[in-house]
Structure formats: C-alpha cells, structure tokens
Short mmCIF file of C-alpha atoms in Angstrom, two decimals:
data_model
loop_
_atom_site.label_atom_id
_atom_site.label_comp_id
_atom_site.label_asym_id
_atom_site.label_seq_id
_atom_site.Cartn_x
_atom_site.Cartn_y
_atom_site.Cartn_z
CA MET A 1 30.55 -5.06 31.26
CA ALA A 2 29.80 -6.87 27.99
CA ALA A 3 32.62 -7.15 25.53
CA ASP A 4 32.64 -5.12 22.35
CA PRO A 5 31.26 -6.92 19.28
CA GLN A 6 34.69 -7.16 17.68
CA SER A 7 36.00 -9.22 20.58
CA SER A 8 32.88 -11.25 21.30
CA PRO A 9 32.98 -14.90 20.18
CA PHE A 10 29.34 -14.81 19.08
CA ILE A 11 30.19 -12.51 16.16
CA LYS A 12 32.29 -15.12 14.36
CA HIS A 13 29.85 -17.80 15.49
CA LEU A 14 27.10 -16.06 13.51
CA ALA A 15 28.80 -17.31 10.33
CA SER A 16 29.35 -20.86 11.59
CA SER A 17 28.39 -23.77 9.33
CA ASP A 18 26.60 -25.27 12.35
CA LYS A 19 23.00 -24.01 12.67
CA ASP A 20 22.90 -24.62 16.43
CA ILE A 21 25.98 -22.44 16.90
CA ARG A 22 24.48 -19.71 14.69
CA ASP A 23 21.22 -19.81 16.65
CA GLN A 24 23.04 -19.57 19.97
CA ALA A 25 25.10 -16.66 18.66
CA LEU A 26 21.98 -14.82 17.54
CA THR A 27 20.38 -15.31 20.96
CA SER A 28 23.54 -13.95 22.62
CA LEU A 29 23.54 -11.04 20.21
CA ARG A 30 19.97 -10.10 21.10
CA THR A 31 20.89 -9.95 24.78
CA PHE A 32 24.00 -7.94 23.98
CA LEU A 33 22.21 -5.43 21.75
CA SER A 34 19.28 -4.82 24.08
CA GLY A 35 21.67 -3.72 26.81
CA ARG A 36 23.69 -1.23 24.79
CA SER A 37 22.93 2.48 24.39
CA GLU A 38 26.00 3.06 22.24
CA ILE A 39 27.92 0.95 19.72
CA SER A 40 30.61 2.37 17.45
CA ASP A 41 30.06 2.54 13.70
CA LEU A 42 33.01 0.21 13.15
CA ASP A 43 31.65 -2.38 15.55
CA LEU A 44 28.23 -2.19 13.91
CA LEU A 45 29.78 -2.87 10.51
CA LYS A 46 31.65 -5.86 11.92
CA LEU A 47 28.49 -7.08 13.56
CA TRP A 48 26.54 -6.75 10.31
CA LYS A 49 29.16 -8.68 8.40
CA GLY A 50 28.54 -11.53 10.83
CA LEU A 51 24.78 -11.21 10.39
CA PHE A 52 25.14 -11.13 6.60
CA TYR A 53 26.99 -14.43 6.66
CA CYS A 54 24.59 -15.85 9.21
CA LEU A 55 21.90 -15.60 6.53
CA TRP A 56 24.39 -16.70 3.86
CA MET A 57 24.93 -20.01 5.66
CA GLN A 58 21.24 -20.74 6.16
CA ASP A 59 19.75 -23.28 3.74
CA LYS A 60 16.10 -24.25 3.14
CA PRO A 61 13.65 -21.46 2.14
CA ALA A 62 11.41 -21.73 5.22
CA LEU A 63 14.37 -21.43 7.58
CA GLN A 64 15.83 -18.62 5.50
CA GLN A 65 12.62 -16.61 5.76
CA ARG A 66 12.36 -17.27 9.49
CA LEU A 67 15.94 -16.10 10.00
CA ALA A 68 15.40 -13.01 7.83
CA LEU A 69 12.36 -12.10 9.94
CA ASP A 70 14.39 -12.62 13.10
CA LEU A 71 17.08 -10.30 11.76
CA ALA A 72 14.47 -7.72 10.74
CA SER A 73 13.13 -7.73 14.30
CA LEU A 74 16.45 -6.56 15.75
CA PRO A 75 15.80 -2.80 15.34
CA SER A 76 12.67 -3.09 17.50
CA MET A 77 14.72 -4.24 20.48
CA LEU A 78 17.51 -1.69 20.18
CA GLN A 79 17.85 1.32 22.43
CA THR A 80 16.98 4.52 20.57
CA PRO A 81 20.53 5.91 20.13
CA VAL A 82 21.60 2.71 18.39
CA VAL A 83 18.71 2.26 15.92
CA LEU A 84 19.71 4.60 13.10
CA PRO A 85 23.44 3.72 13.24
CA PHE A 86 22.39 0.05 13.14
CA LEU A 87 20.20 0.65 10.07
CA ARG A 88 22.98 2.61 8.38
CA ALA A 89 25.39 -0.30 8.96
CA PHE A 90 22.81 -2.67 7.46
CA TRP A 91 22.55 -0.66 4.21
CA LEU A 92 26.30 -0.20 3.94
CA THR A 93 26.86 -3.92 4.41
CA ILE A 94 24.23 -4.93 1.84
CA ALA A 95 25.68 -2.49 -0.71
CA ARG A 96 29.23 -3.70 -0.05
CA GLU A 97 28.43 -7.41 -0.25
CA TRP A 98 25.82 -7.25 -3.05
CA GLN A 99 28.08 -8.19 -5.93
CA GLN A 100 29.03 -11.52 -4.40
CA ILE A 101 25.45 -12.70 -3.85
CA GLU A 102 24.89 -15.34 -6.50
CA ALA A 103 21.46 -16.05 -8.00
CA LEU A 104 20.71 -19.02 -5.73
CA ARG A 105 21.15 -16.87 -2.63
CA MET A 106 19.60 -13.62 -3.90
CA ASP A 107 15.98 -14.33 -2.93
CA LYS A 108 16.72 -14.54 0.78
CA TYR A 109 18.56 -11.21 0.72
CA LEU A 110 15.78 -9.53 -1.25
CA PHE A 111 13.37 -10.84 1.40
CA LEU A 112 15.60 -9.44 4.15
CA ILE A 113 15.83 -6.05 2.43
CA ARG A 114 12.06 -5.83 2.04
CA HIS A 115 11.61 -6.48 5.74
CA TYR A 116 14.29 -3.97 6.67
CA VAL A 117 12.46 -1.31 4.64
CA ASN A 118 9.40 -2.25 6.67
CA ALA A 119 11.29 -2.29 9.98
CA SER A 120 12.69 1.16 9.23
CA PHE A 121 9.24 2.60 8.56
CA LYS A 122 7.92 0.96 11.73
CA TYR A 123 10.63 2.71 13.71
CA LEU A 124 9.76 6.08 12.17
CA ALA A 125 6.07 5.48 12.96
CA ARG A 126 6.91 4.63 16.59
CA LYS A 127 8.70 7.97 16.70
CA ASN A 128 5.51 9.62 15.35
CA TRP A 129 7.35 10.61 12.15
CA GLU A 130 9.31 13.25 14.04
CA ASP A 131 11.00 15.63 11.62
CA GLU A 132 14.52 15.14 12.94
CA VAL A 133 14.33 11.33 13.01
CA VAL A 134 12.77 11.10 9.55
CA GLU A 135 15.34 13.50 8.12
CA GLU A 136 18.25 11.55 9.58
CA TYR A 137 16.98 8.27 8.19
CA MET A 138 16.25 9.78 4.77
CA GLN A 139 19.88 10.93 4.68
CA ILE A 140 20.90 7.31 5.31
CA LEU A 141 18.78 6.19 2.35
CA GLU A 142 20.22 8.93 0.14
CA GLU A 143 23.72 7.93 1.20
CA THR A 144 23.41 4.27 0.27
CA PRO A 145 20.45 2.37 -1.22
CA LEU A 146 18.89 5.35 -3.01
CA ASN A 147 22.06 7.31 -3.71
CA PRO A 148 21.42 9.09 -7.04
CA VAL A 149 24.99 9.43 -8.29
CA ASP A 150 27.40 6.99 -6.62
CA MET A 151 27.72 4.17 -9.15
CA LYS A 152 29.43 1.97 -6.57
CA ILE A 153 25.94 1.42 -5.16
CA PRO A 154 24.46 -1.61 -6.94
CA ASN A 155 21.55 -0.72 -9.21
CA GLY A 156 19.86 -3.98 -8.27
CA LEU A 157 19.68 -2.73 -4.68
CA ARG A 158 18.21 0.58 -5.83
CA TYR A 159 15.58 -1.13 -7.96
CA HIS A 160 14.49 -3.49 -5.20
CA VAL A 161 14.15 -0.72 -2.61
CA LEU A 162 12.10 1.34 -5.08
CA ASP A 163 9.98 -1.72 -5.88
CA VAL A 164 8.99 -2.38 -2.25
CA TYR A 165 9.02 1.21 -0.93
CA VAL A 166 5.33 2.07 -1.15
CA ASP A 167 4.21 -1.50 -0.35
CA GLU A 168 6.07 -1.49 2.95
CA LEU A 169 5.08 2.08 3.74
CA GLU A 170 1.42 1.13 3.28
CA LYS A 171 1.78 -1.78 5.71
CA VAL A 172 3.01 0.61 8.40
CA GLU A 173 0.93 3.73 7.75
CA SER A 174 -1.92 3.69 5.24
CA VAL A 175 -3.72 6.80 6.55
CA TRP A 176 -1.76 10.01 6.15
CA GLU A 177 -4.38 12.60 7.06
CA GLY A 178 -2.60 15.25 9.09
CA LYS A 179 0.79 13.71 8.33
CA GLY A 180 1.24 14.92 4.77
CA GLY A 181 4.49 16.69 5.58
CA ALA A 182 5.96 13.46 6.91
CA LEU A 183 4.85 11.59 3.78
CA GLU A 184 6.62 14.10 1.53
CA ARG A 185 9.80 13.84 3.60
CA VAL A 186 9.71 10.05 3.38
CA LEU A 187 9.46 10.33 -0.40
CA GLU A 188 12.28 12.85 -0.74
CA PRO A 189 15.08 10.30 -1.42
CA VAL A 190 12.96 8.81 -4.21
CA ARG A 191 12.20 12.25 -5.58
CA LYS A 192 15.88 13.15 -5.52
CA LEU A 193 16.75 9.95 -7.38
CA ALA A 194 14.07 10.74 -9.97
CA LYS A 195 15.62 14.16 -10.59
CA GLU A 196 19.33 13.54 -10.10
CA GLY A 197 19.82 9.85 -10.91
CA LYS A 198 22.92 9.40 -13.03
CA LEU A 199 21.22 6.83 -15.25
CA LYS A 200 17.95 7.35 -17.08
CA VAL A 201 16.70 3.90 -16.05
CA LEU A 202 17.11 4.89 -12.40
CA ARG A 203 15.24 8.13 -12.91
CA VAL A 204 12.44 6.27 -14.67
CA ALA A 205 12.19 3.65 -11.90
CA ALA A 206 12.04 6.38 -9.25
CA LYS A 207 9.33 8.25 -11.18
CA GLU A 208 7.30 5.04 -11.44
CA CYS A 209 7.54 4.68 -7.67
CA LEU A 210 6.37 8.27 -7.18
CA GLY A 211 3.51 7.68 -9.61
CA ASP A 212 1.98 4.95 -7.45
CA GLU A 213 -1.78 5.55 -7.17
CA ARG A 214 -1.67 4.94 -3.42
CA LEU A 215 0.43 8.06 -2.95
CA LYS A 216 -2.18 10.08 -4.79
CA ALA A 217 -4.89 8.64 -2.56
CA TRP A 218 -2.89 9.44 0.57
CA ARG A 219 -2.62 13.02 -0.62
CA GLY A 220 -6.38 13.25 -0.87
CA GLY A 221 -6.51 12.64 -4.60
CA LYS A 222 -3.72 15.05 -5.42
CA GLY A 223 -0.72 14.06 -7.50
CA GLU A 224 3.01 14.45 -6.95
CA ARG A 225 4.06 17.64 -5.19
#
C-alpha cells in the first residue's frame, strides 16, 4: 500500500531547489494520486503546500507556465471521490499563502489560478453539470475564493477569479441551450458576492462579471436573472 502523503518523501521533494528532484517528485505524485480513491483533507493540504512551493521554486517563464499547466492537469487524473476535496485544498492553500507571493512571483500563480478555474469547469462539464456536483463545488467557491464576507480571503484572489470566470467558462461550455439551470447555479457564488460582498468594490467587480455580454447571449438574449 502506498504511503500517506505526509510520510512520502516526494512531498518534501516537490519544494526542492533541484529541478530534476522536483520533476521526479511530481511524476511520483501523479502515480500516487491516480491510485487513490480517498485522501484526507489534512493530507491534501500538506500535499498542496508542497505543490505551491514546487511552483515557487520554478524559474524561467516558459518552464513556469509548463509546470502550472502540469499542475492544472492533476484533477483530470484523480478518482472522482478525490476531485472536489483536492480542489478545495487548492483554494485554501492559495488563499493562505497569497500574502507572501511577491510581485516577481505573482504572474505564475495568477496563471495557475486561471487554469484551475478552467480545470474545475472541465470537471463539472465531464459530470454533465449534475446538480449535486455543481452545488458542492459552488459551496467551495463561496467558502474561499469568492467568499463575500470573510476578509481573511485576499481581495486580489477574489478579483482575479472574477476576472477570468466567464472567460474560462466559455472555453469549456459556450453553448448553454438546455443547460440554463446549470449556468445560473455556476453563477450563484458571483451573484452572492455582488449582493453580500462586505466591500463595495467587491460588489461592483462581481456585478461587472455578471454583466458580461456573453452571459446574456447564453441566456438567449436575456439579462441577469
């Protein structure tokens, strides 16, 4: 039986200063993850701390983007019971570590976040936008990156998720005929932030997201519901 992430050497190796060691650790992690149908929330958080620093240690923009894309591909290889807990651990880790990301490193994390928004929508599409799955993931978004009231959540994270939300949704599903209910559920965390956001600037940003002309087109020319 494979060892738990907290006791596996590859977790600490993800944050190694040696690229070859990081690459080997990521390969080992892929094998480990694909074989697991259950991983504890604590172990997922520890795993994501290692992945966060794996990207932290990567220099050179081209290699950073390649690594970010590799990390964003992880949900597609996970067994179903692990996907949403894995995504939740991702958002919690990004929110927790956000304040220490200096300007020179921010771009690679913004790139990673964009592709995780996309990866999340791809997962929901693979599940045919099932009500229960969509609802559970929307609760994850409301809990962390789009939380309307918890000011411990970095506003920069909120703004970036709002900024890429419709773009990444369009890449995954640009035709919503017959799936209007799913579209409205996917927009609910944004709608809640627009109504309940503690800061006016957050409410305004969420309303701008909801006012995107593509959403109107997807509703058959109708505006916000």
